[in-house]
Tab-separated table of C-alpha atoms in Angstrom:
chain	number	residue	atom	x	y	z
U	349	UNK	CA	-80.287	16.500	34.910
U	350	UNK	CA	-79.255	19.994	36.520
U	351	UNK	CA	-75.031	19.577	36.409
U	352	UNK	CA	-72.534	21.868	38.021
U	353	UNK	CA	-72.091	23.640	34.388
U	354	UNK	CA	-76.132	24.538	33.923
U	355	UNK	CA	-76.018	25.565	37.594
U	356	UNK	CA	-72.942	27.964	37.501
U	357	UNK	CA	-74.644	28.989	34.261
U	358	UNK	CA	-77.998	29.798	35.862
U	359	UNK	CA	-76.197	31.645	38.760
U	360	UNK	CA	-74.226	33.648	36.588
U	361	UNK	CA	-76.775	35.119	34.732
U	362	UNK	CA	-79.222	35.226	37.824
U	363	UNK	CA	-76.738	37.887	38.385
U	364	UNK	CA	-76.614	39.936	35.063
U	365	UNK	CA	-72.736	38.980	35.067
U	366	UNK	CA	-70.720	37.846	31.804
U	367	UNK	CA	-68.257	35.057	31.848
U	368	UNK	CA	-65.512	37.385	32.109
U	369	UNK	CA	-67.005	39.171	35.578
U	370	UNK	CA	-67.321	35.951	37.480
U	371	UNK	CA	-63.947	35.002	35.977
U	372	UNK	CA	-62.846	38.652	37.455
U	373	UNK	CA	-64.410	38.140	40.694
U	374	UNK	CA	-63.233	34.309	41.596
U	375	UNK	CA	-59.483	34.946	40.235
U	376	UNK	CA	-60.240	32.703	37.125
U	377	UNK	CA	-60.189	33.252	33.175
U	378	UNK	CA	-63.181	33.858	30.531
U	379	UNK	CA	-62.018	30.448	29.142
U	380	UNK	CA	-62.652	28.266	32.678
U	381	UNK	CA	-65.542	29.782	33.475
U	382	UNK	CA	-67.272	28.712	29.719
U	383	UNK	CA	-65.206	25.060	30.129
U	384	UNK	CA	-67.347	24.714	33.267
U	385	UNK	CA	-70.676	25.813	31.818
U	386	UNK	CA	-70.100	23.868	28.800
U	387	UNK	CA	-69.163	20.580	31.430
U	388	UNK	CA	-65.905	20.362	29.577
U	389	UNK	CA	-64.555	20.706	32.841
U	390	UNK	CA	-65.548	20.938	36.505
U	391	UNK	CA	-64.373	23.934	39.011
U	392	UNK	CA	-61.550	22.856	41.808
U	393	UNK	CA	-62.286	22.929	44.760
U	394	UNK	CA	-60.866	26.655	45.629
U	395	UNK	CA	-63.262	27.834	42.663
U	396	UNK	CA	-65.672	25.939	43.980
U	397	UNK	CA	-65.332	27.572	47.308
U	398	UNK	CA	-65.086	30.886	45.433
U	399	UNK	CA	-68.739	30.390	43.439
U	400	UNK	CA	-70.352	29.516	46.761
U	401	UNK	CA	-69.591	32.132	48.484
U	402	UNK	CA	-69.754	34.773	45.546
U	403	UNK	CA	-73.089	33.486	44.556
U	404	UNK	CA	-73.655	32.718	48.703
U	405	UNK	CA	-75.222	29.465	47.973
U	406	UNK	CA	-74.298	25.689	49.396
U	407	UNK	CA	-71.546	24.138	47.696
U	408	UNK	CA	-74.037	21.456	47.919
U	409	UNK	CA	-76.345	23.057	45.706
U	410	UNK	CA	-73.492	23.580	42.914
U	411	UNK	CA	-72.200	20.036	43.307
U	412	UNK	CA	-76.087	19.044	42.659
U	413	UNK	CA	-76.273	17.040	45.844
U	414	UNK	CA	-79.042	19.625	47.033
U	415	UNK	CA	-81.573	20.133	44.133
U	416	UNK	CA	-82.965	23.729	45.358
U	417	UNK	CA	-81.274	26.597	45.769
U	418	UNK	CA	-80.979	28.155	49.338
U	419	UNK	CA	-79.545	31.745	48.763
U	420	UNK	CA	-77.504	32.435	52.023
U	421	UNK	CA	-78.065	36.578	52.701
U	422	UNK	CA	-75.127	38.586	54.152
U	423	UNK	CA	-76.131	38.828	57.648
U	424	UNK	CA	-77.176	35.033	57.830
U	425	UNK	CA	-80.592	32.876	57.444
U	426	UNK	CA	-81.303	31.082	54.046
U	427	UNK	CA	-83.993	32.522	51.408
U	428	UNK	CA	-85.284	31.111	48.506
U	429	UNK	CA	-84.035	34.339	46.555
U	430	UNK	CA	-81.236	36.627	45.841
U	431	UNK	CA	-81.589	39.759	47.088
U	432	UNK	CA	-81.122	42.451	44.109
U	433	UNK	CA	-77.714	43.840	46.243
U	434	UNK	CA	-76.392	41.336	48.016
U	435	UNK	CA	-73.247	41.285	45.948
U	436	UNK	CA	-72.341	44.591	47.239
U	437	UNK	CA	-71.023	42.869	50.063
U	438	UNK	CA	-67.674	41.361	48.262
U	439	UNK	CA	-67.030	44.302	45.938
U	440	UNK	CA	-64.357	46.355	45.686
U	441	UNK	CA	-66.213	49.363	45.382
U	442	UNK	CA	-69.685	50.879	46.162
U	443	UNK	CA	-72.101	53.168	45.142
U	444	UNK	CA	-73.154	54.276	48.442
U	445	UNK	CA	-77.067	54.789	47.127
U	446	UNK	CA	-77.313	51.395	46.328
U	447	UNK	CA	-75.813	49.843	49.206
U	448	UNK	CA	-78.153	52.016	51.380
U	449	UNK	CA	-81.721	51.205	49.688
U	450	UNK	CA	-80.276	47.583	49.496
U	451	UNK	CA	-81.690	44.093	51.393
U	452	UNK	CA	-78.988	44.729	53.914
U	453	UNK	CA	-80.187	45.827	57.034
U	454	UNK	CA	-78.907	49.482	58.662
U	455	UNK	CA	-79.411	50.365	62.163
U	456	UNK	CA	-79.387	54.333	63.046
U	457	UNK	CA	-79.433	55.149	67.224
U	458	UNK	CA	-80.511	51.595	67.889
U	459	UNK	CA	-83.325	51.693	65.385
U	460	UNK	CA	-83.414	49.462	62.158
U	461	UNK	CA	-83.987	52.140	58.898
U	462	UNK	CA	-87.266	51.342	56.781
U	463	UNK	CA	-87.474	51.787	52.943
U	464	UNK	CA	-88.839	55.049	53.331
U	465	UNK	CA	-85.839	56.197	55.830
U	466	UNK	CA	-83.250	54.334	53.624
U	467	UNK	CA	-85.369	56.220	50.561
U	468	UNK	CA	-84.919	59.543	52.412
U	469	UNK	CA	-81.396	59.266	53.353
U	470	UNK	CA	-80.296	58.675	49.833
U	471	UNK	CA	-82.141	61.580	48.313
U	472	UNK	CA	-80.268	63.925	50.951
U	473	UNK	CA	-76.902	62.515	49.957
U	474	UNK	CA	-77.140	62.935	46.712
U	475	UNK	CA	-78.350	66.616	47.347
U	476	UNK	CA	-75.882	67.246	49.237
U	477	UNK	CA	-73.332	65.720	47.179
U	478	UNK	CA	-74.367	67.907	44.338
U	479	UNK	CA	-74.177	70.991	46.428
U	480	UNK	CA	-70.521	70.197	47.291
U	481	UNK	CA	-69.741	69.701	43.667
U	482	UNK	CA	-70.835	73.001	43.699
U	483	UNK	CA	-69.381	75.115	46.195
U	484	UNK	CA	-65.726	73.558	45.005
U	485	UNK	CA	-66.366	74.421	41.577
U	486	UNK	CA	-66.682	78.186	43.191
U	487	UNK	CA	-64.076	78.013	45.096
U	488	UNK	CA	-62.482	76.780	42.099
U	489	UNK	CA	-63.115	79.590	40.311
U	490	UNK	CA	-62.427	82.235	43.235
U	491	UNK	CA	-59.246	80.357	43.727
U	492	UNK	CA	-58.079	81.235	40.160
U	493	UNK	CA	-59.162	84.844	39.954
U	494	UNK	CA	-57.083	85.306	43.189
U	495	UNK	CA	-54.102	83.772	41.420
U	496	UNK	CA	-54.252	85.562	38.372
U	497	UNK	CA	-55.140	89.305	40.455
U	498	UNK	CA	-52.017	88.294	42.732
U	499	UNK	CA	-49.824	87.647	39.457
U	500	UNK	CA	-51.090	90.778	37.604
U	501	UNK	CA	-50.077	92.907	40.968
U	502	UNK	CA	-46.316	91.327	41.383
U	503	UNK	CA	-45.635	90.850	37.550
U	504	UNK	CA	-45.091	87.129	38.202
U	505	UNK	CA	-45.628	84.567	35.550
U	506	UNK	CA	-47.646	82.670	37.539
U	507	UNK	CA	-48.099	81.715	41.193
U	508	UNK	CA	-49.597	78.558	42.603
U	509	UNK	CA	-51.782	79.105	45.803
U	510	UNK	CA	-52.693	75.840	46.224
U	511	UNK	CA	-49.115	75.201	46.916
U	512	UNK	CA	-48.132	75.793	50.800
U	513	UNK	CA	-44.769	76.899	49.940
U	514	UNK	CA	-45.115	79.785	47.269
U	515	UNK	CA	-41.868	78.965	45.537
């Protein structure tokens, strides 16, 4: 019989997440999440809450009342599998590449994006990303050539231009 420990379990690793990440993610410890797995102990019911919607399944499914798993995708419908992104969804952070060639559908001037615009898109933003990394190390650079010229000319020890005030 498929319990609420094998099914957490399952989910979990589904995932690619330790016991400390969904511990992390649902405000719980390392220690609950492997008492649950291990059926030493079952989730209450604001955990249980928690997994459902952090694994967007039924609450159903985890309490076993439902035997197959119905995967509930960010902008609605039921599937029969996780999208490879979904979680982006409830992070904290994201790595904009990934959300952008993730399931999640983008719309650009009314139009949904394809893989192939999605796929496009990303390789311009990390190209241009890398060129910005560039210009500010030059400006870098410039920026401290300038200071040390300006502190040869006065005789100064040392004068901060990216300071507004010049003290």
């Amino acid at each position: 019989m498929n319990n609420i420990g094998n099914r957490i379990r399952k989910l979990r690793k589904d995932c690619h997440w330790t016991q400390e990440e969904l511990a992390n993610r649902i405000n719980a410890t390392k220690q609950v999440i492997s008492n649950w797995e291990r059926s030493i102990a079952r989730p209450e019911l604001k955990h249980l809450v928690a997994l459902a919607e952090i694994f967007r399944v039924r609450t159903d499914y985890l309490l076993g009342l439902d035997e197959s798993v119905q995967y509930m995708h960010p902008q609605g419908g039921e599937h029969e599998r996780r999208g490879k992104h979904w979680d982006w969804v409830i992070q904290r952070s994201y790595d904009l590449v990934e959300v952008i060639n993730s399931d999640y559908k983008f719309k650009l001037n009314n139009r949904f994006l394809t893989k192939k615009d999605k796929e496009f898109i990303s390789h311009y933003i990390v190209d241009l990303y890398k060129r910005l990394e560039s210009i500010e190390l030059e400006y870098e650079e410039k920026i401290e050539e300038l200071q040390n010229e300006i502190n040869e000319l006065s005789g100064c020890e040392k004068t901060d231009l990216t300071n507004p005030l010049f003290e």
